Short mmCIF file of C-alpha atoms in Angstrom, two decimals:
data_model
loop_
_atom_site.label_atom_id
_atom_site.label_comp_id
_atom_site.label_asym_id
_atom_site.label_seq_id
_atom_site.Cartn_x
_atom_site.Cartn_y
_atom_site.Cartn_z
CA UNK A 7 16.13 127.61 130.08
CA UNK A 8 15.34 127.27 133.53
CA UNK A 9 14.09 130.86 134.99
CA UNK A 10 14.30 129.49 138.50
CA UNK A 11 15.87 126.02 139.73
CA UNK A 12 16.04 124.12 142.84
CA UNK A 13 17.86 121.05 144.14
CA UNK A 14 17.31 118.25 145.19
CA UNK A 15 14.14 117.78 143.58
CA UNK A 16 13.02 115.08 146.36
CA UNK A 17 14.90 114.90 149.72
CA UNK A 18 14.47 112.29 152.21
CA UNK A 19 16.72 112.51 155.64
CA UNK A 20 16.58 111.47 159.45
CA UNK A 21 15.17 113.52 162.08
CA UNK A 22 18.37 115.13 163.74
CA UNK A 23 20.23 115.81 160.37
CA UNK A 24 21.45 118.75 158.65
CA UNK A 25 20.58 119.64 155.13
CA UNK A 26 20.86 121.96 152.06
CA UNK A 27 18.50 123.11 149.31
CA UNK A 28 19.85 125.09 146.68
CA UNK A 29 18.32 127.36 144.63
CA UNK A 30 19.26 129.61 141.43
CA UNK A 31 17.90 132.08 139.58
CA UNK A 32 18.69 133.08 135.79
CA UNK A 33 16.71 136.09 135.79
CA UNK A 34 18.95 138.45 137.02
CA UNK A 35 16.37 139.33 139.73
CA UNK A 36 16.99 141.09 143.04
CA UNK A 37 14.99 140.06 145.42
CA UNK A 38 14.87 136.18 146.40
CA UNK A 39 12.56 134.07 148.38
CA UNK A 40 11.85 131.14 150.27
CA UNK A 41 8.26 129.80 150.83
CA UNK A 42 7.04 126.48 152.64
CA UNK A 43 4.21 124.74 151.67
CA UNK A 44 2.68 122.21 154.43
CA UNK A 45 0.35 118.90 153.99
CA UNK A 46 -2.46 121.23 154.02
CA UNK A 47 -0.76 123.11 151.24
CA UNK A 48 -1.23 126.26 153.03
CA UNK A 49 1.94 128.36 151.10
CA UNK A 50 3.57 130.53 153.43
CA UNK A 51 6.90 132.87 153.12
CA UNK A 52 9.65 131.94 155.34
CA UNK A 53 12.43 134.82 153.78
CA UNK A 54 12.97 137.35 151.58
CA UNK A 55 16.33 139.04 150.65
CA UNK A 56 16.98 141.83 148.87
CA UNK A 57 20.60 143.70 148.58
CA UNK A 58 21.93 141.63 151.22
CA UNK A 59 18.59 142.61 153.47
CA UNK A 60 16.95 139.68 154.91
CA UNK A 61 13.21 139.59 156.21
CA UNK A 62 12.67 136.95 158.75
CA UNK A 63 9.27 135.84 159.04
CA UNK A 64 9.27 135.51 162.61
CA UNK A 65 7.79 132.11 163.08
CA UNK A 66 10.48 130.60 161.10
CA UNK A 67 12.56 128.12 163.89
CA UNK A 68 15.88 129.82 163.80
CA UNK A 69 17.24 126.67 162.77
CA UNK A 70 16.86 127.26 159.48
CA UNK A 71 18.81 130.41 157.38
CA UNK A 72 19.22 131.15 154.52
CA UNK A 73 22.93 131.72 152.47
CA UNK A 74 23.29 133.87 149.52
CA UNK A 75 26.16 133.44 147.83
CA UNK A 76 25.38 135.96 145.64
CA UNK A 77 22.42 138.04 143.27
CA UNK A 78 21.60 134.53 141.45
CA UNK A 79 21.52 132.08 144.45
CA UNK A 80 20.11 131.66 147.92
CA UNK A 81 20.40 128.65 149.74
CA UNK A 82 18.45 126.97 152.56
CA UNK A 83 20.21 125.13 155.47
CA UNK A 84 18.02 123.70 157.59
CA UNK A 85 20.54 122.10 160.60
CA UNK A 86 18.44 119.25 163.54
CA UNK A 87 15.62 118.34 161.16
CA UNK A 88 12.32 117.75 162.78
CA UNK A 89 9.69 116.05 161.95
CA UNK A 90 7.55 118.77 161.44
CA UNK A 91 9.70 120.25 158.72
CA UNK A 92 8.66 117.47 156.26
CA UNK A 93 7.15 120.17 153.26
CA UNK A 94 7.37 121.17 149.78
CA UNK A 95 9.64 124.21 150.01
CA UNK A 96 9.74 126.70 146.93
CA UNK A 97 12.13 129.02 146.42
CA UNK A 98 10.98 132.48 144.12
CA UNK A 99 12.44 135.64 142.79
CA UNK A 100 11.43 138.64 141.40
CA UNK A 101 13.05 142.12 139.90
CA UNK A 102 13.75 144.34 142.96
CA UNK A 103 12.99 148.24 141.99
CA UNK A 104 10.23 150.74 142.86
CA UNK A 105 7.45 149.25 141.00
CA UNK A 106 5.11 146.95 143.30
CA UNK A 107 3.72 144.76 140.41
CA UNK A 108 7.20 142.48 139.53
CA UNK A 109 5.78 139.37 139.24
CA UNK A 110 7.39 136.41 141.10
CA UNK A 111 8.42 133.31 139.22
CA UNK A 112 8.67 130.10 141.33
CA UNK A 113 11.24 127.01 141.33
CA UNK A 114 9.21 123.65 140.72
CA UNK A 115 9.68 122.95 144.50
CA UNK A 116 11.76 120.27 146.91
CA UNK A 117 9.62 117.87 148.92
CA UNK A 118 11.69 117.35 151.87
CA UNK A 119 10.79 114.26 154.16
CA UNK A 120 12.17 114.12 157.45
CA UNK A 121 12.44 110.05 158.90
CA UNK B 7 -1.58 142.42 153.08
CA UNK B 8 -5.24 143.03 153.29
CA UNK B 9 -7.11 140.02 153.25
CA UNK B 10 -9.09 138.01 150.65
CA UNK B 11 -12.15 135.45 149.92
CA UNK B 12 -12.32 133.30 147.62
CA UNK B 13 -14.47 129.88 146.81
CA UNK B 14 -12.87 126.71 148.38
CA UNK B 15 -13.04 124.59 144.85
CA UNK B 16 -14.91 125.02 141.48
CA UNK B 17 -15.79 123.05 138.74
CA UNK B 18 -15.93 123.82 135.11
CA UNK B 19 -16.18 121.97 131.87
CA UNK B 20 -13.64 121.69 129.04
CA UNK B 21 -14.01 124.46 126.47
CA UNK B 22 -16.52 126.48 128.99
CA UNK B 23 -15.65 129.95 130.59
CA UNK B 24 -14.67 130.11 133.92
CA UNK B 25 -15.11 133.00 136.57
CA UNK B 26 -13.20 132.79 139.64
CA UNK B 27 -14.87 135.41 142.57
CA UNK B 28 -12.13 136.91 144.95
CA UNK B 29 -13.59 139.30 147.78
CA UNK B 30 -11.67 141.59 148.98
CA UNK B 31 -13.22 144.38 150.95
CA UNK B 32 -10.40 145.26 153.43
CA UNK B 33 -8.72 146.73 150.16
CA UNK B 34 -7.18 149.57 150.67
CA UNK B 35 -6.69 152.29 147.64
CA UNK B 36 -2.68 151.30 146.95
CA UNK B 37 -3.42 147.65 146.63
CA UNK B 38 -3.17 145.76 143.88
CA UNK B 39 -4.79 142.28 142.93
CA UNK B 40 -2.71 139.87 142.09
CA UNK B 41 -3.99 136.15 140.66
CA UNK B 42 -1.64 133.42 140.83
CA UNK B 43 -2.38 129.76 140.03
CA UNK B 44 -0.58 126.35 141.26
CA UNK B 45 -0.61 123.75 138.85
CA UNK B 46 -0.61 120.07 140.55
CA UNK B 47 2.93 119.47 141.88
CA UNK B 48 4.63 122.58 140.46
CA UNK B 49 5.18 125.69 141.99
CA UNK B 50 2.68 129.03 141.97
CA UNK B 51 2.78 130.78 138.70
CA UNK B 52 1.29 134.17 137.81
CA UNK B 53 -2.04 135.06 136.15
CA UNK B 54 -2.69 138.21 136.43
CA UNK B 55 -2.72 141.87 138.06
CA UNK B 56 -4.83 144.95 138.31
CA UNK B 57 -5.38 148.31 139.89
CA UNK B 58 -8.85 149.87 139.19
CA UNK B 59 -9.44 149.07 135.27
CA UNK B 60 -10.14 145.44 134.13
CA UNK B 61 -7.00 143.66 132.55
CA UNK B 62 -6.36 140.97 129.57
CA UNK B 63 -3.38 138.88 128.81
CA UNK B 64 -3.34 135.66 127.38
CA UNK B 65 -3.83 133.77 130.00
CA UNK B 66 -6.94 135.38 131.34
CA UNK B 67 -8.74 138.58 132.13
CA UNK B 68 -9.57 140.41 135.45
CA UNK B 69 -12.88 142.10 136.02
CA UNK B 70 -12.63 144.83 138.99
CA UNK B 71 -15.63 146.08 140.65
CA UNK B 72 -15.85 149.63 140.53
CA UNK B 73 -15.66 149.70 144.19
CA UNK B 74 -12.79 147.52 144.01
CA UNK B 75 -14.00 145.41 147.08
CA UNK B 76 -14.20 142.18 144.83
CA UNK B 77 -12.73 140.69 141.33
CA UNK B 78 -12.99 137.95 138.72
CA UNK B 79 -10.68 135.93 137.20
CA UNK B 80 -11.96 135.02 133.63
CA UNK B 81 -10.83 132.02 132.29
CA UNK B 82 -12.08 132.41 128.63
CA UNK B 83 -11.89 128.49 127.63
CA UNK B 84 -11.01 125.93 129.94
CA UNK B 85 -8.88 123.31 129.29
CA UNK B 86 -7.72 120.50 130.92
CA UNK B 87 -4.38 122.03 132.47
CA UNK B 88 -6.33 124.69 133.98
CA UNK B 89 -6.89 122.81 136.44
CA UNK B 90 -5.28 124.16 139.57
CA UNK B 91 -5.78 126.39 142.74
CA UNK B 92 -5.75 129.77 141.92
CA UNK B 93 -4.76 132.61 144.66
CA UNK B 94 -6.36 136.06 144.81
CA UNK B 95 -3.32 138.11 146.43
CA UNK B 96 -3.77 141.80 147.73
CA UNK B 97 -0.23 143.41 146.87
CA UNK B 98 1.16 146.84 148.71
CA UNK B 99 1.83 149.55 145.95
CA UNK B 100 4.35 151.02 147.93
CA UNK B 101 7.17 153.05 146.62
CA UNK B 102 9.41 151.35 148.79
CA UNK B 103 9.69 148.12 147.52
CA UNK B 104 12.98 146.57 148.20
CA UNK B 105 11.70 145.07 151.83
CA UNK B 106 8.86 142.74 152.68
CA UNK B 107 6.27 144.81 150.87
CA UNK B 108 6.94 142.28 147.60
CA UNK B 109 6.31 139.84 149.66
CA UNK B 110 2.91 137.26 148.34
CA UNK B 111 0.15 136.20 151.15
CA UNK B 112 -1.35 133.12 149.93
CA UNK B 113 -4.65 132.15 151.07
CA UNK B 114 -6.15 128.85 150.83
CA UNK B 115 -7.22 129.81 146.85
CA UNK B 116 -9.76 128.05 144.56
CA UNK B 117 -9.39 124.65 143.90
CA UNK B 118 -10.64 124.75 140.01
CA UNK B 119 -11.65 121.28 138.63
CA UNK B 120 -12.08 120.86 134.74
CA UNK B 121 -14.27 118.48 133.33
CA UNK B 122 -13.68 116.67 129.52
#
């Protein structure tokens, strides 16, 4: 089984366009992230959201947000693609609780590649 | 997160052990080193974690100075599919963990080529 999914796999739109990456976790985690990784695979977070808390990293365009559905989902929209978005993006989880040493476990990733 | 230092790339041989340096002297005394690797189009996976005392699991083992202002990742054998960039992550042990303080840092990471 699949501890953490995301789709599309690949994703190839026009600059201008709106778009959608899901992601799901099976883990029954708490906390749920999104990360972007750039062509100089530099990994950096983009959210976190915990108990309906979100954490904004605050160079994140604010044309992209993320939806949660519920515990076991959190999308990314990502509405007048740029070129600049063009990345892998991951999505992660991990248990929520006190203890700071919950590992994260990763989705395989979404290459998006904006036109 | 407090930050870290690591090699840009590495090489090792099949079947050799493997030590990955981190520095870290920023550390503060709650934070806790975390080792994650990336596997060639995948995403990050983790390694390993410690406090103070050196840690083994079965993917590797994690040698902390006793000043705690550097580690190693040991990779007891390499094999082929170890090859990957590994992360050295400083991680908050704060009681208060539901907001960003979970959050991961990457740095740039080791980029660890195995030979056959």
């Amino acid at each position: 089984d699949t501890a953490v999914s995301q789709t599309p796999k690949y994703l190839v739109t026009q600059m201008g366009n709106d778009k959608s990456i899901k992601c799901e976790q099976n883990l029954g985690h708490d906390t749920m992230y999104w990360y972007k990784q750039d062509s100089k695979k530099f990994l950096k977070i983009m959210f976190s959201y915990n108990n309906k808390e979100l954490i904004i990293n605050e160079t994140v365009p604010n044309r992209f947000s993320p939806k949660s559905p519920d515990k076991a989902h959190l999308n990314l929209h990502i509405n007048s693609l740029e070129l600049g978005d063009s990345a892998v993006y991951f999505c992660a989880s991990r248990p929520g609780g006190l203890s700071p040493n919950n590992e994260q476990f990763f989705g395989p990733g979404t290459r998006l590649t904006v036109l | 997160d407090a930050k870290t230092t690591q090699p840009n790339s590495m090489e090792s041989n099949e079947e050799e052990p493997v030590h990955l340096p981190c520095n870290h002297s920023t550390i503060s005394g709650t934070d806790y080193i975390h080792w994650y690797r990336q596997l060639p189009s995948q995403g990050p996976e983790y390694v390993i974690h410690g406090l103070t005392s050196n840690v083994n699991n079965r993917m590797a083992s994690l040698a902390i100075a006793e000043d705690r202002k550097s580690s190693t990742l040991i990779l007891h054998r390499a094999t082929l599919r170890d090859a990957a960039v590994y992360y050295c992550i400083l991680r908050e042990g704060l009681m208060n963990y539901g907001g960003s303080q979970g959050n991961l840092i990457f740095g740039k990471g080791t980029k660890l080529s195995v030979k056959p």
